[in-house]
PDB file of C-alpha atoms in Angstrom:
ATOM      1  CA  MET A   1     109.416 150.281 103.110  1.00 68.00           C
ATOM      2  CA  LYS A   2     110.367 146.634 103.644  1.00 84.00           C
ATOM      3  CA  TRP A   3     106.793 145.612 104.512  1.00 88.00           C
ATOM      4  CA  LEU A   4     105.271 147.628 101.686  1.00 86.00           C
ATOM      5  CA  ASN A   5     107.621 146.121  99.124  1.00 87.00           C
ATOM      6  CA  GLN A   6     107.184 142.545 100.288  1.00 87.00           C
ATOM      7  CA  LEU A   7     103.410 142.720 100.563  1.00 88.00           C
ATOM      8  CA  SER A   8     103.060 144.486  97.217  1.00 88.00           C
ATOM      9  CA  THR A   9     105.354 142.003  95.463  1.00 86.00           C
ATOM     10  CA  SER A  10     103.387 139.103  96.949  1.00 86.00           C
ATOM     11  CA  ARG A  11     100.076 140.785  96.045  1.00 88.00           C
ATOM     12  CA  ILE A  12      98.880 140.716  99.631  1.00 90.00           C
ATOM     13  CA  SER A  13      96.187 143.284 100.393  1.00 90.00           C
ATOM     14  CA  PHE A  14      97.102 145.713 103.163  1.00 92.00           C
ATOM     15  CA  TYR A  15      96.013 148.974 104.731  1.00 93.00           C
ATOM     16  CA  ILE A  16      98.166 151.826 106.034  1.00 95.00           C
ATOM     17  CA  TYR A  17      97.104 153.990 108.951  1.00 94.00           C
ATOM     18  CA  LYS A  18      98.601 157.286 110.040  1.00 96.00           C
ATOM     19  CA  LEU A  19      98.349 158.333 113.685  1.00 97.00           C
ATOM     20  CA  ASN A  20      99.241 161.838 114.760  1.00 97.00           C
ATOM     21  CA  GLN A  21     100.637 162.590 118.198  1.00 93.00           C
ATOM     22  CA  ASN A  22      98.164 161.587 120.956  1.00 93.00           C
ATOM     23  CA  ASP A  23      95.882 159.781 118.482  1.00 96.00           C
ATOM     24  CA  ALA A  24      94.622 156.485 119.849  1.00 95.00           C
ATOM     25  CA  ILE A  25      93.068 153.250 118.637  1.00 90.00           C
ATOM     26  CA  ILE A  26      90.702 151.278 120.855  1.00 87.00           C
ATOM     27  CA  TYR A  27      90.753 147.481 120.594  1.00 81.00           C
ATOM     28  CA  ASP A  28      87.842 145.432 121.884  1.00 69.00           C
ATOM     29  CA  ASP A  29      86.609 141.895 121.238  1.00 59.00           C
ATOM     30  CA  HIS A  30      85.722 142.742 117.634  1.00 57.00           C
ATOM     31  CA  LEU A  31      89.387 142.582 116.668  1.00 56.00           C
ATOM     32  CA  SER A  32      90.135 139.688 114.332  1.00 58.00           C
ATOM     33  CA  ASN A  33      92.673 137.116 115.530  1.00 62.00           C
ATOM     34  CA  LYS A  34      93.837 136.803 111.941  1.00 75.00           C
ATOM     35  CA  GLN A  35      94.768 140.475 111.624  1.00 83.00           C
ATOM     36  CA  TYR A  36      98.391 141.555 111.903  1.00 88.00           C
ATOM     37  CA  ILE A  37      99.208 145.177 112.673  1.00 92.00           C
ATOM     38  CA  ILE A  38     102.859 146.143 112.205  1.00 95.00           C
ATOM     39  CA  ILE A  39     104.360 149.449 113.277  1.00 96.00           C
ATOM     40  CA  ILE A  40     106.425 150.686 110.341  1.00 95.00           C
ATOM     41  CA  TYR A  41     107.316 154.027 111.906  1.00 95.00           C
ATOM     42  CA  GLY A  42     106.784 155.810 115.209  1.00 95.00           C
ATOM     43  CA  LEU A  43     106.605 155.371 118.961  1.00 96.00           C
ATOM     44  CA  LEU A  44     103.432 154.166 120.688  1.00 97.00           C
ATOM     45  CA  TYR A  45     102.361 152.640 123.957  1.00 97.00           C
ATOM     46  CA  LEU A  46      99.796 149.902 124.470  1.00 95.00           C
ATOM     47  CA  GLU A  47      97.720 149.898 127.632  1.00 94.00           C
ATOM     48  CA  LYS A  48      95.056 147.664 129.112  1.00 91.00           C
ATOM     49  CA  ILE A  49      92.173 149.667 130.581  1.00 90.00           C
ATOM     50  CA  PHE A  50      89.788 148.103 133.068  1.00 88.00           C
ATOM     51  CA  LYS A  51      86.168 149.123 133.570  1.00 84.00           C
ATOM     52  CA  ASN A  52      86.987 150.670 136.960  1.00 86.00           C
ATOM     53  CA  ASN A  53      89.199 153.147 134.993  1.00 84.00           C
ATOM     54  CA  GLU A  54      92.442 151.614 136.246  1.00 88.00           C
ATOM     55  CA  SER A  55      94.997 151.003 133.515  1.00 92.00           C
ATOM     56  CA  MET A  56      98.277 149.200 132.976  1.00 94.00           C
ATOM     57  CA  CYS A  57     100.845 149.912 130.283  1.00 96.00           C
ATOM     58  CA  LEU A  58     101.835 146.682 128.546  1.00 95.00           C
ATOM     59  CA  ALA A  59     104.599 147.898 126.230  1.00 96.00           C
ATOM     60  CA  ILE A  60     106.187 150.808 124.422  1.00 97.00           C
ATOM     61  CA  LEU A  61     106.221 149.791 120.778  1.00 97.00           C
ATOM     62  CA  THR A  62     108.511 150.947 117.990  1.00 96.00           C
ATOM     63  CA  LYS A  63     109.321 150.165 114.361  1.00 95.00           C
ATOM     64  CA  ASN A  64     108.868 146.531 113.297  1.00 95.00           C
ATOM     65  CA  THR A  65     106.932 145.485 116.375  1.00 96.00           C
ATOM     66  CA  LEU A  66     103.622 143.722 116.043  1.00 93.00           C
ATOM     67  CA  ILE A  67     100.151 143.960 117.540  1.00 88.00           C
ATOM     68  CA  GLN A  68      97.971 140.875 117.537  1.00 77.00           C
ATOM     69  CA  LEU A  69      95.503 140.665 120.411  1.00 68.00           C
ATOM     70  CA  ASN A  70      93.507 137.499 120.963  1.00 60.00           C
ATOM     71  CA  SER A  71      89.852 138.548 120.909  1.00 56.00           C
ATOM     72  CA  LYS A  72      88.732 135.041 121.899  1.00 56.00           C
ATOM     73  CA  ILE A  73      90.019 135.524 125.443  1.00 55.00           C
ATOM     74  CA  MET A  74      89.126 139.218 125.731  1.00 58.00           C
ATOM     75  CA  ARG A  75      86.345 140.204 128.122  1.00 63.00           C
ATOM     76  CA  ARG A  76      84.812 143.376 126.749  1.00 65.00           C
ATOM     77  CA  ASP A  77      82.749 143.786 129.926  1.00 70.00           C
ATOM     78  CA  GLN A  78      85.947 143.874 132.021  1.00 80.00           C
ATOM     79  CA  TYR A  79      88.654 145.599 129.963  1.00 83.00           C
ATOM     80  CA  TYR A  80      89.805 146.817 126.581  1.00 85.00           C
ATOM     81  CA  TYR A  81      93.088 147.811 124.937  1.00 88.00           C
ATOM     82  CA  LYS A  82      94.200 151.256 123.857  1.00 92.00           C
ATOM     83  CA  LEU A  83      97.111 152.054 121.546  1.00 94.00           C
ATOM     84  CA  VAL A  84      98.357 155.638 121.900  1.00 96.00           C
ATOM     85  CA  SER A  85     100.759 157.342 119.496  1.00 96.00           C
ATOM     86  CA  LEU A  86     103.504 159.436 121.132  1.00 95.00           C
ATOM     87  CA  ASN A  87     104.515 160.974 117.793  1.00 94.00           C
ATOM     88  CA  THR A  88     103.493 160.703 114.156  1.00 95.00           C
ATOM     89  CA  SER A  89     103.233 156.965 113.543  1.00 96.00           C
ATOM     90  CA  TYR A  90     102.398 154.676 110.644  1.00 96.00           C
ATOM     91  CA  LEU A  91     100.880 151.211 110.933  1.00 96.00           C
ATOM     92  CA  ILE A  92     100.314 148.576 108.288  1.00 95.00           C
ATOM     93  CA  SER A  93      97.562 145.981 108.597  1.00 92.00           C
ATOM     94  CA  PHE A  94      97.010 142.699 106.750  1.00 91.00           C
ATOM     95  CA  TYR A  95      95.472 139.282 107.368  1.00 87.00           C
ATOM     96  CA  SER A  96      97.268 136.019 108.049  1.00 82.00           C
ATOM     97  CA  SER A  97      94.628 134.169 106.016  1.00 82.00           C
ATOM     98  CA  ASN A  98      96.246 135.649 102.894  1.00 84.00           C
ATOM     99  CA  LEU A  99      99.586 134.036 103.691  1.00 84.00           C
ATOM    100  CA  SER A 100     100.697 130.501 103.012  1.00 81.00           C
ATOM    101  CA  ILE A 101     103.928 128.772 103.964  1.00 79.00           C
ATOM    102  CA  LYS A 102     103.600 126.802 100.728  1.00 79.00           C
ATOM    103  CA  ASN A 103     103.976 129.994  98.696  1.00 82.00           C
ATOM    104  CA  LYS A 104     107.670 130.859  98.258  1.00 81.00           C
ATOM    105  CA  LYS A 105     106.826 134.558  97.874  1.00 82.00           C
ATOM    106  CA  HIS A 106     105.345 134.551 101.378  1.00 88.00           C
ATOM    107  CA  ILE A 107     108.322 132.982 103.153  1.00 88.00           C
ATOM    108  CA  ASN A 108     110.177 136.258 103.789  1.00 89.00           C
ATOM    109  CA  ILE A 109     106.997 137.876 105.067  1.00 89.00           C
ATOM    110  CA  LEU A 110     106.430 135.021 107.514  1.00 91.00           C
ATOM    111  CA  ILE A 111     110.066 135.217 108.643  1.00 92.00           C
ATOM    112  CA  ASN A 112     109.717 138.948 109.272  1.00 92.00           C
ATOM    113  CA  ILE A 113     106.491 138.365 111.211  1.00 93.00           C
ATOM    114  CA  ASN A 114     108.375 135.971 113.487  1.00 93.00           C
ATOM    115  CA  LYS A 115     111.137 138.559 113.930  1.00 95.00           C
ATOM    116  CA  SER A 116     108.504 141.147 114.826  1.00 95.00           C
ATOM    117  CA  TYR A 117     107.004 138.770 117.401  1.00 93.00           C
ATOM    118  CA  TYR A 118     110.431 138.469 119.003  1.00 95.00           C
ATOM    119  CA  ARG A 119     110.995 142.239 119.048  1.00 96.00           C
ATOM    120  CA  THR A 120     107.544 142.740 120.539  1.00 96.00           C
ATOM    121  CA  LEU A 121     108.189 140.218 123.318  1.00 96.00           C
ATOM    122  CA  LEU A 122     111.340 142.149 124.222  1.00 96.00           C
ATOM    123  CA  LYS A 123     109.264 145.342 124.464  1.00 96.00           C
ATOM    124  CA  TYR A 124     106.846 143.607 126.838  1.00 96.00           C
ATOM    125  CA  GLU A 125     109.768 142.384 128.941  1.00 97.00           C
ATOM    126  CA  LYS A 126     111.227 145.892 129.167  1.00 96.00           C
ATOM    127  CA  MET A 127     107.918 147.276 130.411  1.00 97.00           C
ATOM    128  CA  ILE A 128     107.625 144.463 132.957  1.00 96.00           C
ATOM    129  CA  HIS A 129     111.118 145.407 134.162  1.00 95.00           C
ATOM    130  CA  ILE A 130     109.966 149.015 134.639  1.00 95.00           C
ATOM    131  CA  LEU A 131     106.740 148.121 136.443  1.00 96.00           C
ATOM    132  CA  THR A 132     108.340 145.586 138.797  1.00 95.00           C
ATOM    133  CA  HIS A 133     110.007 148.485 140.646  1.00 94.00           C
ATOM    134  CA  LYS A 134     108.068 149.172 143.825  1.00 92.00           C
ATOM    135  CA  TYR A 135     108.786 152.896 143.900  1.00 94.00           C
ATOM    136  CA  ILE A 136     107.487 155.238 141.217  1.00 95.00           C
ATOM    137  CA  LYS A 137     110.761 157.201 141.124  1.00 94.00           C
ATOM    138  CA  TYR A 138     112.618 154.129 139.878  1.00 95.00           C
ATOM    139  CA  ARG A 139     109.938 153.462 137.269  1.00 96.00           C
ATOM    140  CA  VAL A 140     110.284 157.034 135.988  1.00 96.00           C
ATOM    141  CA  ILE A 141     114.072 156.733 135.768  1.00 96.00           C
ATOM    142  CA  GLN A 142     113.877 153.416 133.912  1.00 95.00           C
ATOM    143  CA  LEU A 143     111.303 154.899 131.535  1.00 97.00           C
ATOM    144  CA  ILE A 144     113.521 157.914 130.810  1.00 96.00           C
ATOM    145  CA  LEU A 145     116.463 155.608 130.105  1.00 95.00           C
ATOM    146  CA  LEU A 146     114.301 153.461 127.813  1.00 95.00           C
ATOM    147  CA  LEU A 147     113.034 156.496 125.896  1.00 95.00           C
ATOM    148  CA  ALA A 148     116.595 157.777 125.589  1.00 95.00           C
ATOM    149  CA  GLN A 149     117.604 154.444 124.087  1.00 92.00           C
ATOM    150  CA  GLU A 150     114.695 154.459 121.645  1.00 92.00           C
ATOM    151  CA  GLN A 151     114.458 158.170 120.749  1.00 92.00           C
ATOM    152  CA  GLY A 152     117.593 159.820 122.147  1.00 93.00           C
ATOM    153  CA  LYS A 153     119.727 162.324 120.260  1.00 93.00           C
ATOM    154  CA  ILE A 154     123.198 163.114 121.625  1.00 92.00           C
ATOM    155  CA  THR A 155     124.344 166.742 121.477  1.00 91.00           C
ATOM    156  CA  ASN A 156     127.191 168.222 123.525  1.00 90.00           C
ATOM    157  CA  ASN A 157     127.268 165.212 125.872  1.00 90.00           C
ATOM    158  CA  LYS A 158     123.540 165.559 126.553  1.00 94.00           C
ATOM    159  CA  ILE A 159     120.796 163.203 125.429  1.00 95.00           C
ATOM    160  CA  THR A 160     117.567 164.775 124.235  1.00 95.00           C
ATOM    161  CA  ILE A 161     114.514 162.560 123.884  1.00 94.00           C
ATOM    162  CA  THR A 162     113.144 163.751 120.568  1.00 91.00           C
ATOM    163  CA  THR A 163     109.578 162.631 121.230  1.00 91.00           C
ATOM    164  CA  GLN A 164     107.448 165.016 123.265  1.00 91.00           C
ATOM    165  CA  ILE A 165     106.067 163.340 126.354  1.00 93.00           C
ATOM    166  CA  THR A 166     103.912 165.084 128.937  1.00 94.00           C
ATOM    167  CA  GLN A 167     104.053 164.366 132.645  1.00 95.00           C
ATOM    168  CA  SER A 168     100.495 163.030 132.448  1.00 94.00           C
ATOM    169  CA  ILE A 169     101.567 160.442 129.859  1.00 95.00           C
ATOM    170  CA  ILE A 170     104.600 159.501 131.974  1.00 96.00           C
ATOM    171  CA  GLY A 171     102.156 158.934 134.830  1.00 96.00           C
ATOM    172  CA  SER A 172      99.909 156.766 132.668  1.00 95.00           C
ATOM    173  CA  ILE A 173     102.837 154.612 131.558  1.00 97.00           C
ATOM    174  CA  VAL A 174     104.373 154.055 135.001  1.00 97.00           C
ATOM    175  CA  GLY A 175     101.060 153.840 136.884  1.00 95.00           C
ATOM    176  CA  SER A 176     101.059 157.072 138.836  1.00 95.00           C
ATOM    177  CA  ASN A 177      99.512 160.529 138.889  1.00 94.00           C
ATOM    178  CA  LYS A 178     100.701 163.854 137.519  1.00 92.00           C
ATOM    179  CA  ASN A 179     101.508 165.336 140.939  1.00 95.00           C
ATOM    180  CA  THR A 180     103.893 162.508 141.848  1.00 96.00           C
ATOM    181  CA  ILE A 181     105.556 162.670 138.428  1.00 96.00           C
ATOM    182  CA  HIS A 182     105.899 166.464 138.744  1.00 95.00           C
ATOM    183  CA  LYS A 183     107.689 166.046 142.094  1.00 95.00           C
ATOM    184  CA  ILE A 184     110.119 163.478 140.685  1.00 96.00           C
ATOM    185  CA  ILE A 185     110.841 165.507 137.552  1.00 96.00           C
ATOM    186  CA  ASN A 186     111.431 168.654 139.612  1.00 95.00           C
ATOM    187  CA  TYR A 187     113.866 166.837 141.890  1.00 94.00           C
ATOM    188  CA  LEU A 188     115.844 165.580 138.915  1.00 95.00           C
ATOM    189  CA  LYS A 189     115.838 169.086 137.418  1.00 94.00           C
ATOM    190  CA  GLN A 190     116.968 170.762 140.659  1.00 94.00           C
ATOM    191  CA  ASN A 191     119.880 168.345 140.889  1.00 93.00           C
ATOM    192  CA  ARG A 192     120.781 168.995 137.253  1.00 94.00           C
ATOM    193  CA  ILE A 193     120.322 165.364 136.320  1.00 95.00           C
ATOM    194  CA  ILE A 194     117.771 166.128 133.632  1.00 96.00           C
ATOM    195  CA  ASN A 195     116.078 169.137 132.131  1.00 95.00           C
ATOM    196  CA  TYR A 196     112.376 169.121 131.337  1.00 94.00           C
ATOM    197  CA  SER A 197     110.778 171.750 129.133  1.00 90.00           C
ATOM    198  CA  ASN A 198     107.140 172.220 130.104  1.00 84.00           C
ATOM    199  CA  LYS A 199     106.531 174.193 126.926  1.00 84.00           C
ATOM    200  CA  LYS A 200     107.888 171.476 124.623  1.00 85.00           C
ATOM    201  CA  SER A 201     107.265 168.475 126.930  1.00 88.00           C
ATOM    202  CA  GLU A 202     110.866 167.550 126.146  1.00 92.00           C
ATOM    203  CA  ILE A 203     113.299 165.633 128.354  1.00 95.00           C
ATOM    204  CA  THR A 204     117.071 166.169 128.160  1.00 96.00           C
ATOM    205  CA  ILE A 205     119.424 163.997 130.192  1.00 95.00           C
ATOM    206  CA  ILE A 206     122.209 166.241 131.482  1.00 95.00           C
ATOM    207  CA  ASP A 207     124.048 163.703 133.648  1.00 94.00           C
ATOM    208  CA  LEU A 208     123.533 160.118 132.505  1.00 92.00           C
ATOM    209  CA  ILE A 209     125.833 158.679 135.195  1.00 90.00           C
ATOM    210  CA  ALA A 210     123.936 160.468 137.966  1.00 92.00           C
ATOM    211  CA  LEU A 211     120.616 159.285 136.522  1.00 91.00           C
ATOM    212  CA  ASN A 212     121.817 155.687 136.586  1.00 86.00           C
ATOM    213  CA  LYS A 213     123.058 156.071 140.168  1.00 82.00           C
ATOM    214  CA  PHE A 214     120.018 157.940 141.405  1.00 76.00           C
ATOM    215  CA  LYS A 215     118.850 156.326 144.635  1.00 54.00           C
ATOM    216  CA  SER A 216     116.596 158.515 146.719  1.00 49.00           C
ATOM    217  CA  ILE A 217     114.326 161.504 146.708  1.00 48.00           C
ATOM    218  CA  THR A 218     114.120 163.561 149.861  1.00 41.00           C
TER     219      THR A 218
END
């Protein structure tokens, strides 16, 4: 509500978008550089998709993170961006041209934009940390730990990731295929490190210490 209240009080025009689970927004070079898009609720991932159908996840974004892609350097003939909602998400959009540092009513909005930039940079850094692992198994583990931090609910010493996430989506985020992800998930399940419900696409961490210490898959 913070963004809604501040923008309304300052009489800044804005738009609100609702994305259901698995809804996606495609960004190409028509995106305005002056447009801010703030996530006010939800969990989404941003990926860069190349024309040869290869893709790379750039970040997992949460509340109060910001999307502002520079269309001036985008090459529509080579790649585009796709924002995918992992649960029900809400975004708010407005234009920087309506803001002025000389207007006292806009100061708090500009401060919060800067805070959102910082939060977003941290999200990019976390994804870089995941993708720098050479082996997919380590990427999957780091992703599970990140999701547990962002969307985890502790019950009876177990951590359930409340957002449904399919093995195909896990593969898209870490840069692998469903078969490899299925093998890794099954190994973790057999060793009672995690539980994965195929019906609900729900991950529960049973042994957090073992997950952190996990080293090899036979």
